[in-house]
Amino acid sequence: MKQIKPSTTVFFLFMGLFTLLFFILPKQEFSEKEKRYLTVFPEVTAAGVADGTVQSGFEDWFADHFPLRDLWVGVDAYFKLAGGRNAQQEIYLARDGYLIHAPRTSNTEQFVKNLTRFDSFAASTGLPATVLPVPSPGEINDRLLPAGHGDYQNDALYELAGDTLKTARLLDPREALRAANAARPVYYRTDHHLTAYGCHRLYQFWRESLGLPALPETAYTVTAYGGFYGANWSASGLWLTAPDTIELWDSGADVTVTIADGGTEPVVSDSLFFPAHLEEPDKYPVYLDGNHALTTIENPGAAGGTLLVVKDSYAHSFAPFLAGDYQTVYLLDLRFYRGSISGFAKEHGVDELLYLYGIDTLLTDSNSAWLM
């Protein structure tokens, strides 16, 4: 009688244990580490079986709900790192503990569409308008990147933006951010956003371009919180990377913040910060409670008038600095807002227009089509 090898027994015991765990462990709907909703069990239909979508959906569901999934995602990430594939990953493990997103696919057609729509809207409203793209973190922190990394195309993109815009003025903050980065980090190590310090330097650069004063760093009370794991950490699987510190810079301005989303009651607060998010791994939504269709900041004591900011999430940590200079700041996110923006600008007496986006967003986001 042929003997069964111990290794074979261990293998079948291992597979049996994981099969058992797969069926008895509760299934998560949302991954806190990856910041995404996990795949739901596919609906089984004859048509779906025939075209393969059911089988594909089941594979995705099984992969998302495999026992100890976070552990295996991390093991896979570090295995690729040990195998010399750092520069081939979506997120690079860079020097000094930075996790930096690889260059985005340079979709210049979408980039030009976005800027052309920004420009046309500025021309149609007659409002003074500024386009302020935030550069890729990998360009400003290029000295930290691993050998063999991809090329960031920011030089070409800023040049293309300058050629495209005819009405709105373009600001290139790269030199200012590089100079600031020599003193303190302007980007988080585990996230793609600017730090509060980086936002303050961007704010100063923007105000100086307008020929206007900016509140100095000493005008703010700064409170720091550790344990911030950003979006790049979530996407990398490199779970052993140390967390960031996030700072709240408070000028003490007497503000009212109103958050409005379609079909829900507006939320009103007397603070620019939402501290409940400080209890979460991703603490970035502490700024203005994260993504919303329309956020209004009112400061009756400010000297300036009304500013409309058409933006992505880079504006959330920038907004506290705007709050000290304008009586009203409207932050409008085209991913969620579906009203007439030109009608909104007229109705609310907007004096000035600012487009604030990460330059990488402008390569991929198509929601500028709603700018009308």
One Martini backbone bead per residue (centre of mass of N, CA, C, O) as a GRO file, in nm:
protein
  372
    1MET     BB    1   0.095   0.037   0.024
    2LYS     BB    2   0.070   0.366  -0.033
    3GLN     BB    3   0.216   0.638   0.101
    4ILE     BB    4   0.145   0.931   0.259
    5LYS     BB    5   0.267   1.227   0.255
    6PRO     BB    6   0.304   1.480   0.479
    7SER     BB    7   0.280   1.714   0.274
    8THR     BB    8   0.003   1.631   0.167
    9THR     BB    9  -0.150   1.648   0.431
   10VAL     BB   10  -0.092   1.947   0.488
   11PHE     BB   11  -0.223   2.056   0.233
   12PHE     BB   12  -0.515   1.950   0.287
   13LEU     BB   13  -0.547   2.084   0.561
   14PHE     BB   14  -0.508   2.370   0.464
   15MET     BB   15  -0.741   2.374   0.254
   16GLY     BB   16  -0.964   2.294   0.453
   17LEU     BB   17  -0.937   2.535   0.645
   18PHE     BB   18  -0.990   2.760   0.430
   19THR     BB   19  -1.267   2.659   0.346
   20LEU     BB   20  -1.397   2.687   0.621
   21LEU     BB   21  -1.335   2.987   0.665
   22PHE     BB   22  -1.484   3.095   0.417
   23PHE     BB   23  -1.779   3.000   0.528
   24ILE     BB   24  -1.769   3.112   0.845
   25LEU     BB   25  -1.680   3.380   0.784
   26PRO     BB   26  -1.742   3.692   0.770
   27LYS     BB   27  -1.847   3.932   0.535
   28GLN     BB   28  -1.720   4.202   0.397
   29GLU     BB   29  -1.797   4.524   0.253
   30PHE     BB   30  -1.539   4.681   0.379
   31SER     BB   31  -1.210   4.812   0.333
   32GLU     BB   32  -1.009   4.986   0.538
   33LYS     BB   33  -0.730   4.964   0.401
   34GLU     BB   34  -0.842   5.008   0.087
   35LYS     BB   35  -1.093   5.194   0.060
   36ARG     BB   36  -1.325   4.969  -0.024
   37TYR     BB   37  -1.558   4.795  -0.184
   38LEU     BB   38  -1.657   4.484  -0.200
   39THR     BB   39  -1.747   4.222  -0.364
   40VAL     BB   40  -2.034   4.092  -0.474
   41PHE     BB   41  -2.245   3.857  -0.524
   42PRO     BB   42  -2.341   3.725  -0.804
   43GLU     BB   43  -2.579   3.719  -1.037
   44VAL     BB   44  -2.761   3.442  -1.152
   45THR     BB   45  -2.762   3.389  -1.505
   46ALA     BB   46  -2.784   3.271  -1.815
   47ALA     BB   47  -2.641   3.506  -1.956
   48GLY     BB   48  -2.398   3.523  -1.759
   49VAL     BB   49  -2.292   3.239  -1.815
   50ALA     BB   50  -2.258   3.265  -2.125
   51ASP     BB   51  -2.058   3.541  -2.101
   52GLY     BB   52  -1.888   3.512  -1.805
   53THR     BB   53  -1.974   3.712  -1.566
   54VAL     BB   54  -2.021   3.514  -1.335
   55GLN     BB   55  -1.739   3.391  -1.318
   56SER     BB   56  -1.590   3.658  -1.280
   57GLY     BB   57  -1.748   3.750  -1.026
   58PHE     BB   58  -1.666   3.509  -0.849
   59GLU     BB   59  -1.361   3.558  -0.853
   60ASP     BB   60  -1.374   3.838  -0.722
   61TRP     BB   61  -1.523   3.751  -0.464
   62PHE     BB   62  -1.317   3.544  -0.366
   63ALA     BB   63  -1.071   3.739  -0.351
   64ASP     BB   64  -1.215   3.946  -0.143
   65HIS     BB   65  -1.297   3.678   0.073
   66PHE     BB   66  -1.044   3.573   0.161
   67PRO     BB   67  -0.879   3.450   0.403
   68LEU     BB   68  -0.670   3.680   0.520
   69ARG     BB   69  -0.634   3.900   0.295
   70ASP     BB   70  -0.445   4.122   0.406
   71LEU     BB   71  -0.205   3.936   0.442
   72TRP     BB   72  -0.175   3.851   0.138
   73VAL     BB   73  -0.139   4.131   0.022
   74GLY     BB   74   0.123   4.187   0.178
   75VAL     BB   75   0.290   3.946   0.084
   76ASP     BB   76   0.279   4.021  -0.218
   77ALA     BB   77   0.414   4.301  -0.196
   78TYR     BB   78   0.686   4.197  -0.063
   79PHE     BB   79   0.758   3.995  -0.284
   80LYS     BB   80   0.792   4.203  -0.511
   81LEU     BB   81   1.007   4.367  -0.368
   82ALA     BB   82   1.217   4.130  -0.336
   83GLY     BB   83   1.204   4.086  -0.669
   84GLY     BB   84   1.254   4.387  -0.802
   85ARG     BB   85   0.938   4.537  -0.852
   86ASN     BB   86   0.901   4.835  -0.763
   87ALA     BB   87   0.904   4.996  -1.051
   88GLN     BB   88   0.627   4.817  -1.142
   89GLN     BB   89   0.444   4.962  -0.957
   90GLU     BB   90   0.191   5.174  -0.860
   91ILE     BB   91   0.354   5.173  -0.585
   92TYR     BB   92   0.618   5.322  -0.444
   93LEU     BB   93   0.908   5.249  -0.259
   94ALA     BB   94   1.063   5.497  -0.110
   95ARG     BB   95   1.245   5.698   0.039
   96ASP     BB   96   1.177   5.770   0.372
   97GLY     BB   97   0.888   5.613   0.358
   98TYR     BB   98   0.768   5.648   0.074
   99LEU     BB   99   0.452   5.659  -0.107
  100ILE     BB  100   0.449   5.656  -0.466
  101HIS     BB  101   0.299   5.729  -0.743
  102ALA     BB  102   0.293   5.647  -1.041
  103PRO     BB  103   0.269   5.736  -1.341
  104ARG     BB  104   0.037   5.845  -1.536
  105THR     BB  105  -0.148   5.827  -1.793
  106SER     BB  106  -0.110   6.035  -2.080
  107ASN     BB  107  -0.414   6.205  -2.129
  108THR     BB  108  -0.423   6.475  -2.327
  109GLU     BB  109  -0.712   6.491  -2.427
  110GLN     BB  110  -0.847   6.526  -2.147
  111PHE     BB  111  -0.678   6.760  -2.050
  112VAL     BB  112  -0.771   6.963  -2.271
  113LYS     BB  113  -1.071   6.948  -2.217
  114ASN     BB  114  -1.067   7.059  -1.932
  115LEU     BB  115  -0.927   7.334  -1.993
  116THR     BB  116  -1.128   7.432  -2.206
  117ARG     BB  117  -1.371   7.438  -2.014
  118PHE     BB  118  -1.257   7.633  -1.811
  119ASP     BB  119  -1.213   7.864  -2.015
  120SER     BB  120  -1.503   7.893  -2.125
  121PHE     BB  121  -1.636   7.957  -1.855
  122ALA     BB  122  -1.478   8.213  -1.792
  123ALA     BB  123  -1.567   8.366  -2.048
  124SER     BB  124  -1.883   8.349  -2.000
  125THR     BB  125  -1.868   8.504  -1.709
  126GLY     BB  126  -1.615   8.716  -1.667
  127LEU     BB  127  -1.428   8.592  -1.465
  128PRO     BB  128  -1.173   8.576  -1.270
  129ALA     BB  129  -0.921   8.322  -1.351
  130THR     BB  130  -0.769   8.021  -1.202
  131VAL     BB  131  -0.516   7.777  -1.264
  132LEU     BB  132  -0.424   7.517  -1.006
  133PRO     BB  133  -0.194   7.280  -1.038
  134VAL     BB  134  -0.094   6.996  -0.875
  135PRO     BB  135   0.172   6.827  -0.854
  136SER     BB  136   0.340   6.553  -0.862
  137PRO     BB  137   0.499   6.397  -0.610
  138GLY     BB  138   0.726   6.260  -0.789
  139GLU     BB  139   0.855   6.528  -0.881
  140ILE     BB  140   0.927   6.667  -0.607
  141ASN     BB  141   1.037   6.354  -0.510
  142ASP     BB  142   1.267   6.236  -0.711
  143ARG     BB  143   1.507   6.157  -0.508
  144LEU     BB  144   1.325   5.900  -0.384
  145LEU     BB  145   1.321   5.723  -0.617
  146PRO     BB  146   1.343   5.446  -0.780
  147ALA     BB  147   1.496   5.257  -0.979
  148GLY     BB  148   1.325   5.268  -1.291
  149HIS     BB  149   1.131   5.479  -1.305
  150GLY     BB  150   0.901   5.667  -1.417
  151ASP     BB  151   0.788   5.938  -1.609
  152TYR     BB  152   0.716   6.262  -1.548
  153GLN     BB  153   0.494   6.501  -1.739
  154ASN     BB  154   0.480   6.800  -1.625
  155ASP     BB  155   0.620   6.982  -1.825
  156ALA     BB  156   0.426   6.923  -2.063
  157LEU     BB  157   0.159   6.995  -1.914
  158TYR     BB  158   0.214   7.294  -1.847
  159GLU     BB  159   0.262   7.375  -2.139
  160LEU     BB  160  -0.014   7.286  -2.247
  161ALA     BB  161  -0.181   7.467  -2.062
  162GLY     BB  162  -0.066   7.737  -2.167
  163ASP     BB  163  -0.170   7.687  -2.467
  164THR     BB  164  -0.485   7.652  -2.394
  165LEU     BB  165  -0.507   7.904  -2.235
  166LYS     BB  166  -0.684   8.231  -2.282
  167THR     BB  167  -0.827   8.339  -2.007
  168ALA     BB  168  -0.715   8.181  -1.805
  169ARG     BB  169  -0.480   8.155  -1.558
  170LEU     BB  170  -0.161   8.015  -1.503
  171LEU     BB  171  -0.022   7.821  -1.232
  172ASP     BB  172   0.319   7.737  -1.125
  173PRO     BB  173   0.419   7.575  -0.812
  174ARG     BB  174   0.692   7.413  -0.817
  175GLU     BB  175   0.910   7.601  -0.707
  176ALA     BB  176   0.772   7.660  -0.434
  177LEU     BB  177   0.755   7.359  -0.341
  178ARG     BB  178   1.054   7.291  -0.352
  179ALA     BB  179   1.147   7.500  -0.149
  180ALA     BB  180   0.966   7.398   0.086
  181ASN     BB  181   1.069   7.092   0.082
  182ALA     BB  182   1.356   7.161   0.204
  183ALA     BB  183   1.228   7.204   0.498
  184ARG     BB  184   0.943   7.054   0.444
  185PRO     BB  185   0.696   6.852   0.388
  186VAL     BB  186   0.442   6.873   0.120
  187TYR     BB  187   0.406   6.564   0.147
  188TYR     BB  188   0.298   6.278   0.212
  189ARG     BB  189   0.401   5.945   0.259
  190THR     BB  190   0.088   5.790   0.231
  191ASP     BB  191   0.002   6.031   0.034
  192HIS     BB  192  -0.102   6.263  -0.234
  193HIS     BB  193  -0.126   6.497  -0.059
  194LEU     BB  194  -0.101   6.783   0.089
  195THR     BB  195   0.008   6.932   0.334
  196ALA     BB  196  -0.052   7.190   0.534
  197TYR     BB  197   0.213   7.323   0.470
  198GLY     BB  198   0.187   7.301   0.161
  199CYS     BB  199  -0.077   7.468   0.146
  200HIS     BB  200   0.039   7.729   0.261
  201ARG     BB  201   0.245   7.771   0.031
  202LEU     BB  202   0.034   7.774  -0.194
  203TYR     BB  203  -0.126   8.012  -0.083
  204GLN     BB  204   0.101   8.220  -0.091
  205PHE     BB  205   0.154   8.200  -0.394
  206TRP     BB  206  -0.130   8.287  -0.484
  207ARG     BB  207  -0.144   8.563  -0.340
  208GLU     BB  208   0.109   8.684  -0.475
  209SER     BB  209  -0.009   8.665  -0.768
  210LEU     BB  210  -0.236   8.890  -0.671
  211GLY     BB  211  -0.103   9.105  -0.472
  212LEU     BB  212  -0.149   8.965  -0.186
  213PRO     BB  213  -0.187   8.892   0.127
  214ALA     BB  214  -0.065   8.653   0.378
  215LEU     BB  215  -0.087   8.448   0.620
  216PRO     BB  216   0.115   8.350   0.847
  217GLU     BB  217   0.218   8.084   1.029
  218THR     BB  218   0.184   8.243   1.311
  219ALA     BB  219  -0.148   8.266   1.280
  220TYR     BB  220  -0.145   7.963   1.371
  221THR     BB  221  -0.289   7.682   1.512
  222VAL     BB  222  -0.109   7.379   1.573
  223THR     BB  223  -0.230   7.039   1.528
  224ALA     BB  224  -0.123   6.707   1.599
  225TYR     BB  225  -0.170   6.377   1.430
  226GLY     BB  226  -0.143   6.052   1.441
  227GLY     BB  227  -0.211   5.767   1.238
  228PHE     BB  228  -0.180   5.824   0.921
  229TYR     BB  229  -0.340   5.648   0.649
  230GLY     BB  230  -0.321   5.660   0.324
  231ALA     BB  231  -0.395   5.589  -0.005
  232ASN     BB  232  -0.116   5.457  -0.076
  233TRP     BB  233  -0.120   5.250   0.145
  234SER     BB  234  -0.383   5.104   0.055
  235ALA     BB  235  -0.267   5.035  -0.246
  236SER     BB  236   0.010   4.868  -0.170
  237GLY     BB  237   0.035   4.655   0.096
  238LEU     BB  238   0.247   4.819   0.288
  239TRP     BB  239   0.182   4.777   0.617
  240LEU     BB  240   0.477   4.863   0.756
  241THR     BB  241   0.432   5.145   0.714
  242ALA     BB  242   0.456   5.436   0.845
  243PRO     BB  243   0.285   5.681   0.965
  244ASP     BB  244   0.140   5.979   0.972
  245THR     BB  245   0.105   6.331   1.013
  246ILE     BB  246  -0.160   6.547   1.103
  247GLU     BB  247  -0.261   6.892   1.040
  248LEU     BB  248  -0.412   7.170   1.215
  249TRP     BB  249  -0.490   7.493   1.083
  250ASP     BB  250  -0.580   7.768   1.300
  251SER     BB  251  -0.695   8.111   1.285
  252GLY     BB  252  -0.987   8.172   1.435
  253ALA     BB  253  -1.209   8.193   1.253
  254ASP     BB  254  -1.549   8.293   1.207
  255VAL     BB  255  -1.725   8.016   1.100
  256THR     BB  256  -1.942   7.876   0.839
  257VAL     BB  257  -2.041   7.540   0.759
  258THR     BB  258  -2.186   7.409   0.450
  259ILE     BB  259  -2.328   7.093   0.362
  260ALA     BB  260  -2.418   6.975   0.024
  261ASP     BB  261  -2.646   6.723  -0.091
  262GLY     BB  262  -2.833   6.549  -0.280
  263GLY     BB  263  -3.125   6.473  -0.087
  264THR     BB  264  -3.009   6.631   0.166
  265GLU     BB  265  -2.943   6.763   0.455
  266PRO     BB  266  -2.779   7.009   0.567
  267VAL     BB  267  -2.459   7.072   0.708
  268VAL     BB  268  -2.374   7.244   1.013
  269SER     BB  269  -2.079   7.438   1.102
  270ASP     BB  270  -1.808   7.597   1.316
  271SER     BB  271  -1.603   7.415   1.138
  272LEU     BB  272  -1.333   7.292   0.927
  273PHE     BB  273  -1.340   7.050   1.130
  274PHE     BB  274  -1.372   6.673   1.163
  275PRO     BB  275  -1.277   6.484   1.434
  276ALA     BB  276  -1.393   6.195   1.386
  277HIS     BB  277  -1.168   6.120   1.163
  278LEU     BB  278  -0.928   6.079   1.374
  279GLU     BB  279  -1.030   5.767   1.431
  280GLU     BB  280  -0.915   5.705   1.156
  281PRO     BB  281  -0.684   5.604   0.938
  282ASP     BB  282  -0.820   5.807   0.739
  283LYS     BB  283  -0.789   6.162   0.810
  284TYR     BB  284  -0.855   6.362   0.571
  285PRO     BB  285  -1.174   6.421   0.632
  286VAL     BB  286  -1.125   6.644   0.849
  287TYR     BB  287  -1.152   6.805   0.592
  288LEU     BB  288  -1.474   6.889   0.534
  289ASP     BB  289  -1.571   6.577   0.528
  290GLY     BB  290  -1.482   6.562   0.243
  291ASN     BB  291  -1.683   6.457  -0.009
  292HIS     BB  292  -1.879   6.709  -0.186
  293ALA     BB  293  -2.071   6.902  -0.378
  294LEU     BB  294  -2.122   7.140  -0.147
  295THR     BB  295  -1.919   7.399   0.004
  296THR     BB  296  -1.968   7.645   0.265
  297ILE     BB  297  -1.782   7.946   0.352
  298GLU     BB  298  -1.827   8.171   0.629
  299ASN     BB  299  -1.677   8.519   0.674
  300PRO     BB  300  -1.771   8.831   0.767
  301GLY     BB  301  -1.466   8.941   0.856
  302ALA     BB  302  -1.370   8.951   0.582
  303ALA     BB  303  -1.240   9.132   0.302
  304GLY     BB  304  -1.345   8.960   0.095
  305GLY     BB  305  -1.553   8.806  -0.109
  306THR     BB  306  -1.636   8.580  -0.371
  307LEU     BB  307  -1.549   8.231  -0.401
  308LEU     BB  308  -1.498   7.991  -0.663
  309VAL     BB  309  -1.434   7.637  -0.626
  310VAL     BB  310  -1.307   7.416  -0.856
  311LYS     BB  311  -1.271   7.065  -0.751
  312ASP     BB  312  -1.081   6.858  -0.560
  313SER     BB  313  -0.933   6.719  -0.273
  314TYR     BB  314  -0.701   6.936  -0.255
  315ALA     BB  315  -0.896   7.168  -0.131
  316HIS     BB  316  -0.954   7.083   0.166
  317SER     BB  317  -0.663   7.182   0.293
  318PHE     BB  318  -0.687   7.478   0.159
  319ALA     BB  319  -0.947   7.619   0.277
  320PRO     BB  320  -0.852   7.735   0.559
  321PHE     BB  321  -0.695   7.973   0.411
  322LEU     BB  322  -0.936   8.108   0.263
  323ALA     BB  323  -1.124   8.184   0.511
  324GLY     BB  324  -0.958   8.458   0.589
  325ASP     BB  325  -1.026   8.626   0.291
  326TYR     BB  326  -1.336   8.537   0.271
  327GLN     BB  327  -1.672   8.562   0.311
  328THR     BB  328  -1.702   8.356   0.055
  329VAL     BB  329  -1.682   7.995   0.000
  330TYR     BB  330  -1.705   7.786  -0.285
  331LEU     BB  331  -1.718   7.426  -0.306
  332LEU     BB  332  -1.703   7.247  -0.619
  333ASP     BB  333  -1.804   6.915  -0.724
  334LEU     BB  334  -1.834   6.756  -1.035
  335ARG     BB  335  -1.894   6.459  -0.933
  336PHE     BB  336  -2.185   6.574  -0.780
  337TYR     BB  337  -2.266   6.824  -0.932
  338ARG     BB  338  -2.592   6.917  -1.124
  339GLY     BB  339  -2.595   7.207  -1.174
  340SER     BB  340  -2.583   7.534  -1.260
  341ILE     BB  341  -2.295   7.718  -1.253
  342SER     BB  342  -2.369   7.987  -1.383
  343GLY     BB  343  -2.621   8.031  -1.210
  344PHE     BB  344  -2.474   8.021  -0.941
  345ALA     BB  345  -2.282   8.263  -0.983
  346LYS     BB  346  -2.508   8.474  -1.014
  347GLU     BB  347  -2.680   8.422  -0.755
  348HIS     BB  348  -2.397   8.451  -0.557
  349GLY     BB  349  -2.190   8.670  -0.644
  350VAL     BB  350  -1.937   8.602  -0.797
  351ASP     BB  351  -1.588   8.727  -0.826
  352GLU     BB  352  -1.424   8.444  -0.833
  353LEU     BB  353  -1.201   8.193  -0.991
  354LEU     BB  354  -1.106   7.849  -0.895
  355TYR     BB  355  -0.882   7.595  -1.009
  356LEU     BB  356  -0.839   7.291  -0.806
  357TYR     BB  357  -0.593   7.046  -0.900
  358GLY     BB  358  -0.466   6.764  -0.971
  359ILE     BB  359  -0.288   6.685  -1.247
  360ASP     BB  360  -0.379   6.383  -1.258
  361THR     BB  361  -0.685   6.432  -1.273
  362LEU     BB  362  -0.680   6.579  -1.561
  363LEU     BB  363  -0.620   6.298  -1.715
  364THR     BB  364  -0.915   6.143  -1.617
  365ASP     BB  365  -1.128   6.350  -1.566
  366SER     BB  366  -1.481   6.423  -1.705
  367ASN     BB  367  -1.665   6.638  -1.526
  368SER     BB  368  -1.637   6.909  -1.695
  369ALA     BB  369  -1.904   6.866  -1.861
  370TRP     BB  370  -2.076   7.017  -1.613
  371LEU     BB  371  -1.960   7.296  -1.712
  372MET     BB  372  -2.256   7.538  -1.739
   0.00000   0.00000   0.00000
